[in-house]
Amino acid sequence: MAGPEPPQLDHRLADAIERSAEPPRSRAVVLRLIEAAPALGERLVADELFRTAVVQMAAASRSLSDAFVADPTLLAILDDAADLRSERSDESYRASRIEAIATADDPRAALRRWKRRELLRIAVRDLLHLADLAAVGRELSALADGCLEAALHITAPRTPFAVIGMGKLGGNELNYASDVDVLFVHQGDDAEAVRVAKAVLSIMSEPTPAGIVFRTDANLRPEGRSGALSRSPAAFASYYSRWAQPWELQALIKARFVAGEPGVGNAFFDAVRPHLWSGSIDPDTIREIRDLKLRGEALLRERGLDSREIKRGVGGIRDIEFAVQLLQLVHGQSDPAVRATGTLEALRQLARQGYVEADTASRLSIAYGFLRRVEHMLQLHDEQQTYALPTSAAALDRLARLLGYEDTPRATARQQFEDSLSRDRATVRGIHERLFFQPLLDAIAGTGEMSREATADRLAAFGFKDIKRTQAALDELAGGYSRSARLMRQMFPTLLEYLSRSPDPDLGLLQLRLITDSPVRANQVTAALRDTPATTERLCRLLGSSLPVGQWLRHVPDAVNGLVDIDTLRAAKDHDSYLSEARRSLHWRDDTEDARAGALRRFKLREELRIAIRDLLDLADVSTVGTELSSLAEAAVSSALAARQPPMPFSVIAMGRFGGAELSYVSDLDVLFVYDGDGHRVDEAAESLAMGLLDDIGARTVDGRAWEIDARLRPEGGKGRLSRTLDGYVTYWSRWADTWEFQSLLRARYVAGDVDLARRFLAASEPFVYHPEFGASKVDEIRRMKRRIENERLPRSENPAEDLKLGPGTLSDIEFTVQLLQLRHGFEVEAIRTPSTMSALGLLASEGVLTEQDADVLSTAYRFCERTRNYRYLHLGKVTDSLPRSDEDAEHLGRMLGWVEHPGDTLRAEFARLTGAARQVVEGVFYGHTAGGEQ
């Protein structure tokens, strides 16, 4: 049986419903309203303003239309058309609020109802285009101010108390569903102030059947949720002077007095202003704030929301707000004229003072207005805090029509909206990427409005310290009329943006000059960067991290092309790949030693550059880097030996770090040579072969030396023969070898030549290395050797406690500890026989020789020291084992290692923490100084 016929509506009302953003819902709401209040049916027909407001609200907001259907008296706000067209002031809201709750039996309930009525009024003004975006933000903020003032009135503080608005409230930019961020400040009784703060939060945020007033959040206070709810001005000042994070200072830009006693509010601003506007801004502060934003964007990408989020997504609201606040932090230090709390007003101020081009500010303002209006319409629907575009076509259609788009023969309303949104977001992100640096380039070129002082301030804030050198670099890079020069000028803002994020921006800019100092190199680099921003970012990170990498790129400029394919870069090369490439590279046209040495050097340069790139771009961990550097050296030695065509069985045995496949960028190649054969002529041929191999690997060429190669671990050291037969080694081991020589054989590994001979060599060495009796005298001998090495090799000019190799709890401590355990237990526990320190730590733990906890402590410290040592070299090419002395170098190294906040201090603190823990293990296991340790 068919249901009842829907009631016929007057054509004027029916037309209004049909033109609404969501006709079915508008019709349903109108019918429910007429049923609830029949008298309003006639007004919906006769009063155009009333009709339009009700229908528009029905389509736009489910929560507000449900509210006025449940309580039609809320629509009394539509009675006065003149009032509806005017913006309410703070004073007006305060007076209206006082009237609403003054005589109410339940002031809290009265406050909620008053807020609901006023919110409905603001939404109507918004939907009927009677108020622009700025006015809507001001009225919503004034409404929240009034509610906070009412909450204080209800609470009746007995101590001087004020509420400071933060975030969008402070900026007079509230949304329909914004949290109201506040700080509470007081003078006098702390306990009373906490009571008041708790009561205000309860009145504002506590859910009731009638809803809440505003979600109110005091978590921006010092120490967040764990901090005191209210503080005195002096306590705020103390916190901001000592402990404030950069984002907390950034948040203070929007602070505004909103309720309570003005005198207390003034005292707060007098106390904190010097810490926000101190006269200069630390570049690390800017780095930390920018890094926080980048992490937020990365998180959105991981969640698949970067294209749907209009607030934090690419080209969204946060791009504009973030840029404006960052420029305020930089230039507001010396220019009070750019300290507005609101985004649009601050943007106008920045343009007026010449820090942003007028056209750029205008385009950003227009885009900001559009994006914020989209945000308003999203949140108005259910008064929920959402920033993501809906996924359904119907919801997108409704949103587009709410924003004023209509279907046309050429495109639907939704298509027009999506096109507008895409254009605006592209505009915003494009400006955001150039905003910080394009004005600098114009100023340096003499065509911009920024003063020299402001230019220097901005360069310094973004990590560039020498404006003269920067100007010279930019002039040189962009000079001329070649195609590469024109491209370079176009790319400058992006290049400077990425360089400023690198660990050492000045180094990066200097190196960009060096790798483009010839037309050929400039063309190669600009061609690689032109269409791939990710490649540009990677190159800038490399140039701003490592002097050696920049120098290597200058010799191998086509390596920049390799930065394009991240998947290829991510893939590690195995031993066979290096070996085949080494053989191709060493396919010499002549058989001279110079040719061999030069080819080896070029092969190493190309492949070591690739390893360093993977390392600095976090595509390989420190163990993988050590393995690849070792495989590279192994391939070179193997190919060089094969090229000399040994006339007898001949093998190269790697020792030390080379044997453990744990080379660093500055490691020597420790080797032994063994051959098979009898007679004087064979002996001399083997000796000549070994000497020739040392020359091939270690000779200096015009391109430098490939590796330092060292055969001094052989019997009799530098006085002994370079190569010996296996019988010669066995005779020496059985008669004359010291304990430390057997210790060194723990890391012996075949790398080149005759495999069977090497296998016999390693098998013959094992009984001398691993035997059942390794008593206290041998342990003492190992300990004495360690002390001797430290005494002889630690530079007297360096702080021993900060040496990455020989300092307490560092590489040598850990290696000696591992090797002592291998010597003591290796006879019985064959599984721990490995030349690799890192592998040995895992095996010692799994076999129960070392506790899992101790192994983890040693492994963590070892990886940290090795990576730090590698990066120490990669930064400026210095061969040193100590932490940097200068704070500046420590900061650069700390940034290379991934720290943004206080990188130099964090580097030193982490070094002390990790090596301190490792030293405790070493004291117990190696020296036997703790209960239960090795004796």
PDB file of N, CA and C in Angstrom, residues 3 56 71 93 103 325 350 372 415 433 438 488 619 641 654 661 681 720 773 783 821-822 847 850 892 894 918:
ATOM      1  N   GLY A   3       2.467   4.933   0.575  1.00  0.00           N
ATOM      2  CA  GLY A   3       2.478   5.828   1.718  1.00  0.00           C
ATOM      3  C   GLY A   3       1.744   7.107   1.400  1.00  0.00           C
ATOM      4  N   GLN A  56      18.993  27.189   3.233  1.00  0.00           N
ATOM      5  CA  GLN A  56      20.447  27.082   3.117  1.00  0.00           C
ATOM      6  C   GLN A  56      21.041  26.364   4.332  1.00  0.00           C
ATOM      7  N   ASP A  71      14.139  23.268  18.512  1.00  0.00           N
ATOM      8  CA  ASP A  71      13.814  24.483  19.254  1.00  0.00           C
ATOM      9  C   ASP A  71      13.655  25.631  18.255  1.00  0.00           C
ATOM     10  N   TYR A  93      28.970  41.091  22.098  1.00  0.00           N
ATOM     11  CA  TYR A  93      28.847  39.710  22.550  1.00  0.00           C
ATOM     12  C   TYR A  93      28.868  39.631  24.084  1.00  0.00           C
ATOM     13  N   THR A 103      20.149  36.212  34.769  1.00  0.00           N
ATOM     14  CA  THR A 103      18.988  35.834  35.595  1.00  0.00           C
ATOM     15  C   THR A 103      18.616  34.369  35.426  1.00  0.00           C
ATOM     16  N   GLN A 325      54.061  32.648   9.540  1.00  0.00           N
ATOM     17  CA  GLN A 325      54.603  32.657  10.894  1.00  0.00           C
ATOM     18  C   GLN A 325      56.129  32.562  10.890  1.00  0.00           C
ATOM     19  N   LEU A 350      53.583  41.911   6.096  1.00  0.00           N
ATOM     20  CA  LEU A 350      54.828  41.462   5.480  1.00  0.00           C
ATOM     21  C   LEU A 350      55.001  42.060   4.086  1.00  0.00           C
ATOM     22  N   ARG A 372      40.019  28.363   3.425  1.00  0.00           N
ATOM     23  CA  ARG A 372      39.350  28.471   4.715  1.00  0.00           C
ATOM     24  C   ARG A 372      37.841  28.355   4.567  1.00  0.00           C
ATOM     25  N   GLN A 415      33.032  19.399 -10.661  1.00  0.00           N
ATOM     26  CA  GLN A 415      34.228  19.521 -11.499  1.00  0.00           C
ATOM     27  C   GLN A 415      34.834  20.921 -11.410  1.00  0.00           C
ATOM     28  N   GLU A 433      57.182  27.168  -1.892  1.00  0.00           N
ATOM     29  CA  GLU A 433      58.529  26.680  -2.166  1.00  0.00           C
ATOM     30  C   GLU A 433      59.484  27.797  -2.561  1.00  0.00           C
ATOM     31  N   GLN A 438      62.932  33.745  -3.053  1.00  0.00           N
ATOM     32  CA  GLN A 438      62.847  34.599  -4.240  1.00  0.00           C
ATOM     33  C   GLN A 438      63.092  36.072  -3.903  1.00  0.00           C
ATOM     34  N   MET A 488      69.358  27.735 -14.218  1.00  0.00           N
ATOM     35  CA  MET A 488      69.826  27.865 -12.842  1.00  0.00           C
ATOM     36  C   MET A 488      69.112  29.008 -12.131  1.00  0.00           C
ATOM     37  N   LEU A 619      69.946   5.365   2.724  1.00  0.00           N
ATOM     38  CA  LEU A 619      69.513   4.206   1.955  1.00  0.00           C
ATOM     39  C   LEU A 619      70.318   2.965   2.318  1.00  0.00           C
ATOM     40  N   LEU A 641      95.136  -8.452  -8.969  1.00  0.00           N
ATOM     41  CA  LEU A 641      95.952  -9.673  -8.907  1.00  0.00           C
ATOM     42  C   LEU A 641      95.768 -10.503 -10.167  1.00  0.00           C
ATOM     43  N   ALA A 654      92.815 -10.952   3.676  1.00  0.00           N
ATOM     44  CA  ALA A 654      92.468  -9.673   4.322  1.00  0.00           C
ATOM     45  C   ALA A 654      92.561  -9.823   5.821  1.00  0.00           C
ATOM     46  N   ALA A 661      85.220  -7.327   6.905  1.00  0.00           N
ATOM     47  CA  ALA A 661      84.278  -6.709   5.951  1.00  0.00           C
ATOM     48  C   ALA A 661      83.561  -5.533   6.621  1.00  0.00           C
ATOM     49  N   ARG A 681     113.756 -18.855  -7.308  1.00  0.00           N
ATOM     50  CA  ARG A 681     113.093 -18.098  -8.372  1.00  0.00           C
ATOM     51  C   ARG A 681     111.609 -17.908  -8.048  1.00  0.00           C
ATOM     52  N   GLY A 720     110.108  -8.223   7.668  1.00  0.00           N
ATOM     53  CA  GLY A 720     109.967  -9.544   7.078  1.00  0.00           C
ATOM     54  C   GLY A 720     109.650  -9.499   5.601  1.00  0.00           C
ATOM     55  N   GLU A 773      93.796 -23.976  25.924  1.00  0.00           N
ATOM     56  CA  GLU A 773      94.416 -23.309  27.065  1.00  0.00           C
ATOM     57  C   GLU A 773      94.712 -21.855  26.711  1.00  0.00           C
ATOM     58  N   ARG A 783      95.456  -7.472  27.358  1.00  0.00           N
ATOM     59  CA  ARG A 783      95.145  -6.201  28.012  1.00  0.00           C
ATOM     60  C   ARG A 783      96.316  -5.225  27.922  1.00  0.00           C
ATOM     61  N   LEU A 821      86.870 -12.639  23.960  1.00  0.00           N
ATOM     62  CA  LEU A 821      85.875 -13.709  24.146  1.00  0.00           C
ATOM     63  C   LEU A 821      86.042 -14.796  23.095  1.00  0.00           C
ATOM     64  N   GLN A 822      86.356 -14.406  21.866  1.00  0.00           N
ATOM     65  CA  GLN A 822      86.574 -15.413  20.813  1.00  0.00           C
ATOM     66  C   GLN A 822      87.805 -16.270  21.126  1.00  0.00           C
ATOM     67  N   GLU A 847      75.053 -17.848  21.544  1.00  0.00           N
ATOM     68  CA  GLU A 847      75.707 -19.039  22.120  1.00  0.00           C
ATOM     69  C   GLU A 847      75.857 -18.948  23.627  1.00  0.00           C
ATOM     70  N   LEU A 850      77.944 -14.229  25.901  1.00  0.00           N
ATOM     71  CA  LEU A 850      77.691 -12.838  26.287  1.00  0.00           C
ATOM     72  C   LEU A 850      76.187 -12.673  26.455  1.00  0.00           C
ATOM     73  N   HIS A 892      76.947  20.669  12.595  1.00  0.00           N
ATOM     74  CA  HIS A 892      76.835  20.111  11.238  1.00  0.00           C
ATOM     75  C   HIS A 892      76.828  18.589  11.282  1.00  0.00           C
ATOM     76  N   GLY A 894      76.023  16.678  13.823  1.00  0.00           N
ATOM     77  CA  GLY A 894      74.780  16.238  14.448  1.00  0.00           C
ATOM     78  C   GLY A 894      73.613  16.253  13.471  1.00  0.00           C
ATOM     79  N   ALA A 918      78.623   1.233  27.106  1.00  0.00           N
ATOM     80  CA  ALA A 918      79.508   0.210  26.542  1.00  0.00           C
ATOM     81  C   ALA A 918      80.734   0.003  27.423  1.00  0.00           C
TER      82      ALA A 918
END
